[in-house]
Tab-separated table of C-alpha atoms in Angstrom:
chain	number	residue	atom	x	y	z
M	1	UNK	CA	-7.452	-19.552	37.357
M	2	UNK	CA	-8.672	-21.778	39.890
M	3	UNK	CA	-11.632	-23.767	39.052
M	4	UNK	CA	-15.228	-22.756	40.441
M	5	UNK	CA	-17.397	-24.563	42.977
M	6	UNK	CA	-21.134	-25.151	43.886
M	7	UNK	CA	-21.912	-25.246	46.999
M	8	UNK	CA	-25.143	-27.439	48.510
M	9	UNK	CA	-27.170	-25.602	50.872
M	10	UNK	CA	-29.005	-22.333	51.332
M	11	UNK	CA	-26.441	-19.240	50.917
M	12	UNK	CA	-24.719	-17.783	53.595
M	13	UNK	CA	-26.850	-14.935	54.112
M	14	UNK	CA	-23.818	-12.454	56.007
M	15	UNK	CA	-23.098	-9.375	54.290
M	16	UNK	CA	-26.086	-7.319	51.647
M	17	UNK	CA	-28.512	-9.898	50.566
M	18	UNK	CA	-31.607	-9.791	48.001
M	19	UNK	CA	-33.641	-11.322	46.352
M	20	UNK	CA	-33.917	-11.224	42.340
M	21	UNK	CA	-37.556	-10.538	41.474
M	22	UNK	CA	-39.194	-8.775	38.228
M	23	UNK	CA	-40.732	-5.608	38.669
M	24	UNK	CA	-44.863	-5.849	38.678
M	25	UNK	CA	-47.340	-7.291	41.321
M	26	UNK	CA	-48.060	-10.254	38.023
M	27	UNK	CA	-44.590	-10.963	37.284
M	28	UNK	CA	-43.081	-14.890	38.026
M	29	UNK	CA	-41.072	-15.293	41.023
M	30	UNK	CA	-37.001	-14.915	40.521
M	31	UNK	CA	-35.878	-18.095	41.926
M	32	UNK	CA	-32.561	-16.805	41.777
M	33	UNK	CA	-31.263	-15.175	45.613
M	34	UNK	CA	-27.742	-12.962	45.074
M	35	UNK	CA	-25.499	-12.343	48.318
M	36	UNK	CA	-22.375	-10.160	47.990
M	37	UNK	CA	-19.938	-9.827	50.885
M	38	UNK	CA	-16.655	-7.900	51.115
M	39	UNK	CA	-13.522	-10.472	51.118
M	40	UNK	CA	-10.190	-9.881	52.825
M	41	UNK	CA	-8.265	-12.219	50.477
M	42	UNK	CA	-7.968	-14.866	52.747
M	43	UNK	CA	-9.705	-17.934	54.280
M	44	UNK	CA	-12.348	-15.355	55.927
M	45	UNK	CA	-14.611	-12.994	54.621
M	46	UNK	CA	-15.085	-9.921	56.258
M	47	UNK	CA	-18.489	-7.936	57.252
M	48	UNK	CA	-19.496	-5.122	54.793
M	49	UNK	CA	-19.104	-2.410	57.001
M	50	UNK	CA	-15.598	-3.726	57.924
M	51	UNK	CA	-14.463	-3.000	54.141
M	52	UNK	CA	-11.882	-4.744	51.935
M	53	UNK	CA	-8.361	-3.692	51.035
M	54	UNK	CA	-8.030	-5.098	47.781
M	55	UNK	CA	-11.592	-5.407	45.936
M	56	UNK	CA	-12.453	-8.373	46.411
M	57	UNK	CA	-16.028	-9.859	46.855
M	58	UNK	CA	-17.576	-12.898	47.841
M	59	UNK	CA	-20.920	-13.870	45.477
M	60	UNK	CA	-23.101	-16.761	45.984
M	61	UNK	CA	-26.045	-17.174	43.867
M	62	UNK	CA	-28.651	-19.765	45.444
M	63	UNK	CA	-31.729	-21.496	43.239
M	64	UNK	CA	-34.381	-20.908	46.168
M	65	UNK	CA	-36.805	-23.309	44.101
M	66	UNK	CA	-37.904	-26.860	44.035
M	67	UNK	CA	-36.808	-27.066	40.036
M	68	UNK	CA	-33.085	-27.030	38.507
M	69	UNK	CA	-32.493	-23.700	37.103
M	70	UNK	CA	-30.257	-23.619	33.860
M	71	UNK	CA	-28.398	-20.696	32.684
M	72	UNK	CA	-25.371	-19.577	30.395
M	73	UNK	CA	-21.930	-19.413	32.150
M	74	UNK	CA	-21.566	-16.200	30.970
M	75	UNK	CA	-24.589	-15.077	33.260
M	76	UNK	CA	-22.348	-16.145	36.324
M	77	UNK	CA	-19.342	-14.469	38.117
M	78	UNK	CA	-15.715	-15.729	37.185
M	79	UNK	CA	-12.597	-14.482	39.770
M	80	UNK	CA	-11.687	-12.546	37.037
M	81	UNK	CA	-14.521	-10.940	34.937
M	82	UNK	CA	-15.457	-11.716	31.386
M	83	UNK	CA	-18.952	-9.509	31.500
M	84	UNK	CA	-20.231	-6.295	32.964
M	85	UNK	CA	-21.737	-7.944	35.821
M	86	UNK	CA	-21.369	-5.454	38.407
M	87	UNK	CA	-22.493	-1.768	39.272
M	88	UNK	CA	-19.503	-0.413	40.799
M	89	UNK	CA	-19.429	3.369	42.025
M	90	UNK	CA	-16.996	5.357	44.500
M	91	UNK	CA	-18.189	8.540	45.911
M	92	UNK	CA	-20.924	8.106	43.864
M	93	UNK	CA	-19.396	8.478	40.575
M	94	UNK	CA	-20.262	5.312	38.609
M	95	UNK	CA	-16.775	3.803	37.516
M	96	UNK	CA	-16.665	1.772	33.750
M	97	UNK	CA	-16.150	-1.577	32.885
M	98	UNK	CA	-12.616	-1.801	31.435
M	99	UNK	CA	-13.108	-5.825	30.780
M	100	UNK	CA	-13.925	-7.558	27.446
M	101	UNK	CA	-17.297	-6.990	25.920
M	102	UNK	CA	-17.973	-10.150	24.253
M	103	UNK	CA	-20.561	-10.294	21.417
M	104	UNK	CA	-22.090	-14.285	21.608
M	105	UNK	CA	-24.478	-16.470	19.643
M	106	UNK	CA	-27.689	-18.127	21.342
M	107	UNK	CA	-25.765	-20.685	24.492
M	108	UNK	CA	-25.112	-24.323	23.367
M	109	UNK	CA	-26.191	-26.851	25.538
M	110	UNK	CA	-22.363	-27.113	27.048
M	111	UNK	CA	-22.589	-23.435	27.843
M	112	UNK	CA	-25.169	-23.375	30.384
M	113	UNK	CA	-24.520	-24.441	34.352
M	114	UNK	CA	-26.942	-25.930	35.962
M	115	UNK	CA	-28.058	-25.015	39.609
M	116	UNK	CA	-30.087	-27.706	41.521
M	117	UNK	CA	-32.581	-26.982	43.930
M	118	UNK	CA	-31.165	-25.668	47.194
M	119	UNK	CA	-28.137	-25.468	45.696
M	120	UNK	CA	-25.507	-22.204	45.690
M	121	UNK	CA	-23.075	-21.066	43.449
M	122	UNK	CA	-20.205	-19.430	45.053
M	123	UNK	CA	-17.241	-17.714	43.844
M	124	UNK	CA	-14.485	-14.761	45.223
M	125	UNK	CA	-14.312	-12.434	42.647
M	126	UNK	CA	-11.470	-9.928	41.528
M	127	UNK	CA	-13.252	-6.678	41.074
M	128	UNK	CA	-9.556	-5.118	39.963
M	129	UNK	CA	-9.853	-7.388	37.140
M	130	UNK	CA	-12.120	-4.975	35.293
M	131	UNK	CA	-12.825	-2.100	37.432
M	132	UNK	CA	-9.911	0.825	38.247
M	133	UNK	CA	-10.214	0.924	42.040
M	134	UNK	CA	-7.212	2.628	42.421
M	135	UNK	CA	-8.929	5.580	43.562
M	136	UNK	CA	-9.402	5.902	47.576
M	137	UNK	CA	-13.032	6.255	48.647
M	138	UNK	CA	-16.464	4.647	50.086
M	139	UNK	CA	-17.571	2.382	47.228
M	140	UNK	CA	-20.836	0.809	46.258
M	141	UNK	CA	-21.121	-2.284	44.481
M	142	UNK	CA	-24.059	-4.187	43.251
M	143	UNK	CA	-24.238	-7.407	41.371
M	144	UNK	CA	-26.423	-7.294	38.275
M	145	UNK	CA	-26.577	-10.242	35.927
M	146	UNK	CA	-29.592	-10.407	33.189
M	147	UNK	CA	-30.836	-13.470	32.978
M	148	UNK	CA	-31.507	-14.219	29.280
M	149	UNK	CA	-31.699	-17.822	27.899
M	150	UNK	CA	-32.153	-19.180	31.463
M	151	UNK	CA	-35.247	-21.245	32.594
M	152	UNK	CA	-35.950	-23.725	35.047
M	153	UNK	CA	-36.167	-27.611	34.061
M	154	UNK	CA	-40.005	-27.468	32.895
M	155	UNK	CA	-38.770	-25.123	30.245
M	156	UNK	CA	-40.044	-21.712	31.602
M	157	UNK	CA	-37.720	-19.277	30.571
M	158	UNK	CA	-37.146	-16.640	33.711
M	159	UNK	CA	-38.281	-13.713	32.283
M	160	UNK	CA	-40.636	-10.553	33.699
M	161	UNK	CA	-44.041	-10.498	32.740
M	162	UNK	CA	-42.990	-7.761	30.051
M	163	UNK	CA	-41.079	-10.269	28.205
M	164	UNK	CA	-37.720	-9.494	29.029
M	165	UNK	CA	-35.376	-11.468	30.906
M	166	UNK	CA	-35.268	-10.872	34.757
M	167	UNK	CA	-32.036	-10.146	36.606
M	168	UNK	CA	-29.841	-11.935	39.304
M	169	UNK	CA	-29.632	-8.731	41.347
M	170	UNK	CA	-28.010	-8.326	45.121
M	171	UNK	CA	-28.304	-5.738	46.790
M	172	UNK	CA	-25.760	-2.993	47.428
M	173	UNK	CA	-22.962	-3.432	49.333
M	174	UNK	CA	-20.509	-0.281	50.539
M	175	UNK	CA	-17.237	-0.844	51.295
M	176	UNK	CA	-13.966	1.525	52.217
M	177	UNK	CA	-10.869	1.301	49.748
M	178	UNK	CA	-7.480	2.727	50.561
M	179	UNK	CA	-6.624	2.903	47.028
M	180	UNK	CA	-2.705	1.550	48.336
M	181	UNK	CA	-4.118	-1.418	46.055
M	182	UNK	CA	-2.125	-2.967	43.728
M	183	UNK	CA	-4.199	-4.133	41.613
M	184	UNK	CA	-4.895	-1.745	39.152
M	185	UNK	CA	-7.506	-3.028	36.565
M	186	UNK	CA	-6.135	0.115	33.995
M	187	UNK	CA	-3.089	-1.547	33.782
M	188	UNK	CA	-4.108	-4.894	33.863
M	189	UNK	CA	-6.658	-4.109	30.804
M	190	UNK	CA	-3.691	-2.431	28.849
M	191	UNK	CA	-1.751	-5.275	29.096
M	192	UNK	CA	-4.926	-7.641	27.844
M	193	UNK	CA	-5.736	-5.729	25.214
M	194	UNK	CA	-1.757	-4.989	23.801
M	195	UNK	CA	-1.614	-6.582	20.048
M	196	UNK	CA	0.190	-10.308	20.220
M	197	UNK	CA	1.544	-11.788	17.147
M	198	UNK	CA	2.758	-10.116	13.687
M	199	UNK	CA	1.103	-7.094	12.194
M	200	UNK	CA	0.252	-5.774	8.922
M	201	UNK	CA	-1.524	-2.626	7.639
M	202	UNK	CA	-3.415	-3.516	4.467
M	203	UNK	CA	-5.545	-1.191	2.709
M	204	UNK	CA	-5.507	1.672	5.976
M	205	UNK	CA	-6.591	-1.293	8.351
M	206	UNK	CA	-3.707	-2.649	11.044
M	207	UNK	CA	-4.611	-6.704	11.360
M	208	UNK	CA	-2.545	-8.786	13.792
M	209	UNK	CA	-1.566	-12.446	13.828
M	210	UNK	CA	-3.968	-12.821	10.778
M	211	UNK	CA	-3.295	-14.714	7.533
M	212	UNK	CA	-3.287	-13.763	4.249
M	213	UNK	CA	-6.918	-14.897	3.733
M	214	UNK	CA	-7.999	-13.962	6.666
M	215	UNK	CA	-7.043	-10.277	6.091
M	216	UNK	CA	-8.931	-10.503	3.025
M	217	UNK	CA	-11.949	-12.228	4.414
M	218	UNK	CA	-11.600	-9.154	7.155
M	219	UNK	CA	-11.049	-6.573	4.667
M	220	UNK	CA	-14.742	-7.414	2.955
M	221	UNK	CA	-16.237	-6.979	6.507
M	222	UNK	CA	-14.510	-3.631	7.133
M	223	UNK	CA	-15.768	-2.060	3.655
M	224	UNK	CA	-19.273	-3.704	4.089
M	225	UNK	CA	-19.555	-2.737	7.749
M	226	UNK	CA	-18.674	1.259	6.133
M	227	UNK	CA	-21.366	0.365	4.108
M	228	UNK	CA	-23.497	-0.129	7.067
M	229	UNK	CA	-22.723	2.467	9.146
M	230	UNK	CA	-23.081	5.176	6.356
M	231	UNK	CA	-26.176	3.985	5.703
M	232	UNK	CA	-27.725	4.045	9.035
M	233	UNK	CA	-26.025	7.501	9.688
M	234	UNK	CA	-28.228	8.737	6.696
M	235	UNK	CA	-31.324	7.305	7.588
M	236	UNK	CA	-31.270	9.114	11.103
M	237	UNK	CA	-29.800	12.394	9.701
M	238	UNK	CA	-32.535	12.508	7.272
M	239	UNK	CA	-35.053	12.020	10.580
M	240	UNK	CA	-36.799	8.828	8.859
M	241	UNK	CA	-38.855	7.654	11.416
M	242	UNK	CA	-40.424	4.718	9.841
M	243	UNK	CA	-40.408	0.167	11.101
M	244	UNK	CA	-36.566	0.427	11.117
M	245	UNK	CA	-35.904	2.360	13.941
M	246	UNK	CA	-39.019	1.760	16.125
M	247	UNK	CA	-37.955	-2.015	16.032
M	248	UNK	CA	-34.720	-1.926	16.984
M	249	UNK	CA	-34.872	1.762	19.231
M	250	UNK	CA	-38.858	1.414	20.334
M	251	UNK	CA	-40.881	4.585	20.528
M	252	UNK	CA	-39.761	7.984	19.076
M	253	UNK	CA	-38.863	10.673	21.493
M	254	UNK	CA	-36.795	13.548	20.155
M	255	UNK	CA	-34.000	12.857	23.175
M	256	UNK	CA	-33.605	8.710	22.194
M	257	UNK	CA	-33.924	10.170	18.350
M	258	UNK	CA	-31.049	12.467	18.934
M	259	UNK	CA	-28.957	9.747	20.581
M	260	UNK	CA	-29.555	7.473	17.626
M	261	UNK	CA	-28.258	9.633	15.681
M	262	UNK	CA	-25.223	11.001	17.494
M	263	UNK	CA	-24.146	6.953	17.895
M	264	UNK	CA	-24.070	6.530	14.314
M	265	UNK	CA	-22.318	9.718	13.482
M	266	UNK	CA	-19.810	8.363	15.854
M	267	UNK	CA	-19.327	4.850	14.496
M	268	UNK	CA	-19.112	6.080	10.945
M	269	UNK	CA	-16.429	8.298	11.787
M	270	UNK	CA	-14.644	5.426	13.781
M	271	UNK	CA	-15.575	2.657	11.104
M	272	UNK	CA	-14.234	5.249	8.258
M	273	UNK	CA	-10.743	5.718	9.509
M	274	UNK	CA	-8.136	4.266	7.473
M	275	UNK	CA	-4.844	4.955	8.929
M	276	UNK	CA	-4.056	1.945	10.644
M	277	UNK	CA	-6.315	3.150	13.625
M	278	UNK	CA	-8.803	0.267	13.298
M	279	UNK	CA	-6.737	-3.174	14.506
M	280	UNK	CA	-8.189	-6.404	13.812
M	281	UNK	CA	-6.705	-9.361	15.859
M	282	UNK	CA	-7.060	-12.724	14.736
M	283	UNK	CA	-5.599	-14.345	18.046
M	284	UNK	CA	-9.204	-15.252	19.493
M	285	UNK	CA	-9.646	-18.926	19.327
M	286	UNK	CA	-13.122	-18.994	21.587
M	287	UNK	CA	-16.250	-19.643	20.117
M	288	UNK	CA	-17.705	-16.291	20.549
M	289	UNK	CA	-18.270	-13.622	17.568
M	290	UNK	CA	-15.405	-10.839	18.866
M	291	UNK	CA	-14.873	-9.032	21.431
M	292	UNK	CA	-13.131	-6.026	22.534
M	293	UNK	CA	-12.153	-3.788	25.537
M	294	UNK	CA	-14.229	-0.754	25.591
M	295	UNK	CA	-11.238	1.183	27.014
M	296	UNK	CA	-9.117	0.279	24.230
M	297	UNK	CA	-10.024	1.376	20.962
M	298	UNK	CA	-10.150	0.719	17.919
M	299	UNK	CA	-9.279	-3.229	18.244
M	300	UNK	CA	-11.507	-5.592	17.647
M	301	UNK	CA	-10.940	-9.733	18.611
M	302	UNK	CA	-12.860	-12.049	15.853
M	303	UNK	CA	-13.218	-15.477	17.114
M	304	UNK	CA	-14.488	-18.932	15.786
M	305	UNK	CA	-18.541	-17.244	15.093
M	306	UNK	CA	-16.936	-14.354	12.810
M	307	UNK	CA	-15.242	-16.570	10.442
M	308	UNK	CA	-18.417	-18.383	9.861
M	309	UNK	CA	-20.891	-15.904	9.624
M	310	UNK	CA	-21.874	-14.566	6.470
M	311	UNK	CA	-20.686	-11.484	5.443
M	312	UNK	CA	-23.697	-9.624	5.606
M	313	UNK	CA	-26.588	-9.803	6.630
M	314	UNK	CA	-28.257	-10.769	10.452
M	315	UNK	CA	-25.632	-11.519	12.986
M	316	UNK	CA	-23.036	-11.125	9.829
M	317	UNK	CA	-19.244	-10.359	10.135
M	318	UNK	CA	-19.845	-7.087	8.911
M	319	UNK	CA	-22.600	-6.221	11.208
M	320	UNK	CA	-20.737	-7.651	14.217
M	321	UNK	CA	-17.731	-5.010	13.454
M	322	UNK	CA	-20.926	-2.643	14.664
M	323	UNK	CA	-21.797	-4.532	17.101
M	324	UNK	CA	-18.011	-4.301	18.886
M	325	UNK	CA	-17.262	-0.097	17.460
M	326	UNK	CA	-20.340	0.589	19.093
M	327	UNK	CA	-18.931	-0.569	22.555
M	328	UNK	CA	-16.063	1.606	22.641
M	329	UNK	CA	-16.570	4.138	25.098
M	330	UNK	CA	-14.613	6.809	22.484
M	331	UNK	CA	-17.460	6.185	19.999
M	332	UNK	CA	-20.789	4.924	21.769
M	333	UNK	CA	-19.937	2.909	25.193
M	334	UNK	CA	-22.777	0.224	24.431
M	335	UNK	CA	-23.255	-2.583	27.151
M	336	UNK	CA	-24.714	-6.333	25.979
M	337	UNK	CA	-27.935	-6.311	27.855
M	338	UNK	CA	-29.617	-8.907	25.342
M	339	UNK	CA	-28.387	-10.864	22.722
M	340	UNK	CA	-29.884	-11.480	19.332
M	341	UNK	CA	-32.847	-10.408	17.181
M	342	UNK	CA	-35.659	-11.513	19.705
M	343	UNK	CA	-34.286	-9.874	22.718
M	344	UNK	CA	-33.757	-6.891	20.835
M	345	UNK	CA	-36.815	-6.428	19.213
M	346	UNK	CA	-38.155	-7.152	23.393
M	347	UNK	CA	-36.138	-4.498	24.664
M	348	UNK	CA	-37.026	-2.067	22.068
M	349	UNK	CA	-40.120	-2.366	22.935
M	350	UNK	CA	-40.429	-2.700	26.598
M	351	UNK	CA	-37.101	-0.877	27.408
M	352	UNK	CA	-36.222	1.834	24.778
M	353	UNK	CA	-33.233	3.602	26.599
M	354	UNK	CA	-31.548	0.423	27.180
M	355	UNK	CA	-32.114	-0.503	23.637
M	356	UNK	CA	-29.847	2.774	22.637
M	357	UNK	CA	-27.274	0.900	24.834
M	358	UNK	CA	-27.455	-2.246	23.697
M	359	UNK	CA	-24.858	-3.451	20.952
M	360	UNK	CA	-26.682	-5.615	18.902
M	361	UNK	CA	-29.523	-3.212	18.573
M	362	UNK	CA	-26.696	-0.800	16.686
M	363	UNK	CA	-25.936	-4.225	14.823
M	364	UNK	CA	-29.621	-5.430	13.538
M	365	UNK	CA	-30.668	-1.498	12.829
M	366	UNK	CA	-27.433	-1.257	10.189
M	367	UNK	CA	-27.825	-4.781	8.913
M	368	UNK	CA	-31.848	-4.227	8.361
M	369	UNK	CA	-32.603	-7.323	7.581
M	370	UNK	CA	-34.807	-8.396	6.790
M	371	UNK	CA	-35.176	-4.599	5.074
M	372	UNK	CA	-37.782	-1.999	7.140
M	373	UNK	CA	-38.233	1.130	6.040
């Protein structure tokens, strides 16, 4: 992978341009401008009504302020996606993310990139990489990053004036694909997410390229994270409507109720089976919690944060198996709009539906702690 520039300057402003602001007349100014232009694959970018035979788009992000923003990588575009940072539709049928869904602790200070004023991030990236464009048709695409963790350099976090993070949004750009590409991000996913190293069912679970402790260590998650689910599944089929679920899922309405509901029946059954259907790969080495491919159940990548989390309890190795079955789009098809307890309890709040889409809402409402009723 070829290594990512910035860019001095103001960004190039051809092609669908925006800029990011929070909703409300009271809310801070984004100081974050997204462009997004079609890209032929070669030294020149095309217009976006001239379209793109391959996929391929052009972002720049821009700090339009007079103060260095900071934000996590993550938060950024890579040529080939690691996040669902796009909005991708063809014929207006919204297509899924097929790339890793990556469950992460609060950024370090070596995760975070720092854009100076004036200054533009820019980056050709691989929308194949995690989207199936294999289909001909006009397609839409819109870059949407949330912006959590990031602030500018006198520490004011960018968030709306409702507390949650803004977004690094450009506007949408429509673009003609043959779908004569080759690159095919179904088959590039399948070959991502195919098991590497020895494997071993132990006790109904499948674990690959894991050691002997470590499939113990895993083993304890697994039963606790039954546990879990089993345990939310019974508080929503029992229609408890108590702290518990309005912190984590925000005001009761029969419909987001329901959903609850219908996620946990679904992760039980997935957490519960125990014919070798769940795999657990040990191969991850980044410092992450896990991470799977939502197209690609039931495996589940533990990294470094998993090993040293505690096995129950908030953001515990248990809980985190949640976190990741609840992304599979077989069981729930969560996205990672926030991470952690304080974003969650935010979006709850301010954002209900997207909290019953959020993975580490699922997580904190089966962990409970500390307990609500």
């Amino acid at each position: 992978m070829k290594l990512l520039h910035l860019v001095s300057g103001t960004a190039v402003l051809a092609g669908a341009v925006a800029a990011a602001t929070a909703a409300g007349p009271a809310a801070p100014t984004n100081p974050l401008r997204v462009s997004i232009q079609a890209f032929d694959g070669g030294a020149q970018a095309l217009s976006a009504d001239a379209g793109a035979l391959q996929g391929a788009v052009e972002i720049a992000v821009t700090n339009t302020s007079r103060r260095t923003v900071r934000l996590p990588k993550w938060q950024l575009p890579t040529e080939v996606l690691d996040a669902n940072l796009f909005e991708v539709s063809v014929d207006g049928v919204k297509l899924d993310y097929q790339g890793p869904m990556i469950k992460r602790g609060a950024p370090q200070a070596a995760d975070f990139a720092i854009l100076r004023p004036g200054e533009t991030y820019r980056v050709v990236v691989d929308l194949a990489s995690a989207y199936d464009l294999s289909q001909a048709g006009d397609y839409t695409v819109t870059y949407n990053a949330p912006l959590q963790f990031a602030s500018t350099d006198d520490r004011k976090l960018l968030n709306q004036a409702n507390g949650l993070p803004m977004s690094a949004r450009s506007a949408p750009l429509r673009l003609w694909l043959d779908g004569g590409a080759k690159l095919d991000a179904s088959q590039r996913v399948s070959a991502a997410a195919k098991p590497v190293g020895p494997t071993q069912v132990v006790n109904g679970v499948n674990y690959v390229g894991c050691t002997s402790s470590r499939i113990t260590t895993a083993g304890q998650a697994v039963t606790a994270a039954r546990n879990y689910s089993e345990n939310a599944k019974g508080y929503l089929n029992g229609g408890t409507v108590g702290a518990r679920y309005t912190t984590w899922f925000g005001a009761y309405t029969s419909s987001r109720y329901s959903t609850a509901r219908q996620h946990f029946v679904s992760i039980d059954a997935a957490m519960d089976q125990n014919s070798g259907q769940i795999t657990i790969n040990c191969g991850c080495t980044s410092s992450a919690y896990a991470y799977v491919y939502p197209n690609q159940p039931y495996q589940i990548y533990v990294c470094k944060a998993f090993w040293n989390a505690p096995l129950t309890g908030t953001d515990s190795k248990a809980g985190t198996l949640i976190h990741e079955m609840s992304h599979f789009n077989a069981v729930a098809g969560t996205d990672d709009h926030v991470y952690g307890q304080s974003g969650a309890k935010n979006l709850a709040i301010s954002n209900p539906t997207n909290a019953l889409d959020n993975a580490d809402n699922h997580e904190y409402f089966a962990e409970n702690t500390p307990f609500q009723n």
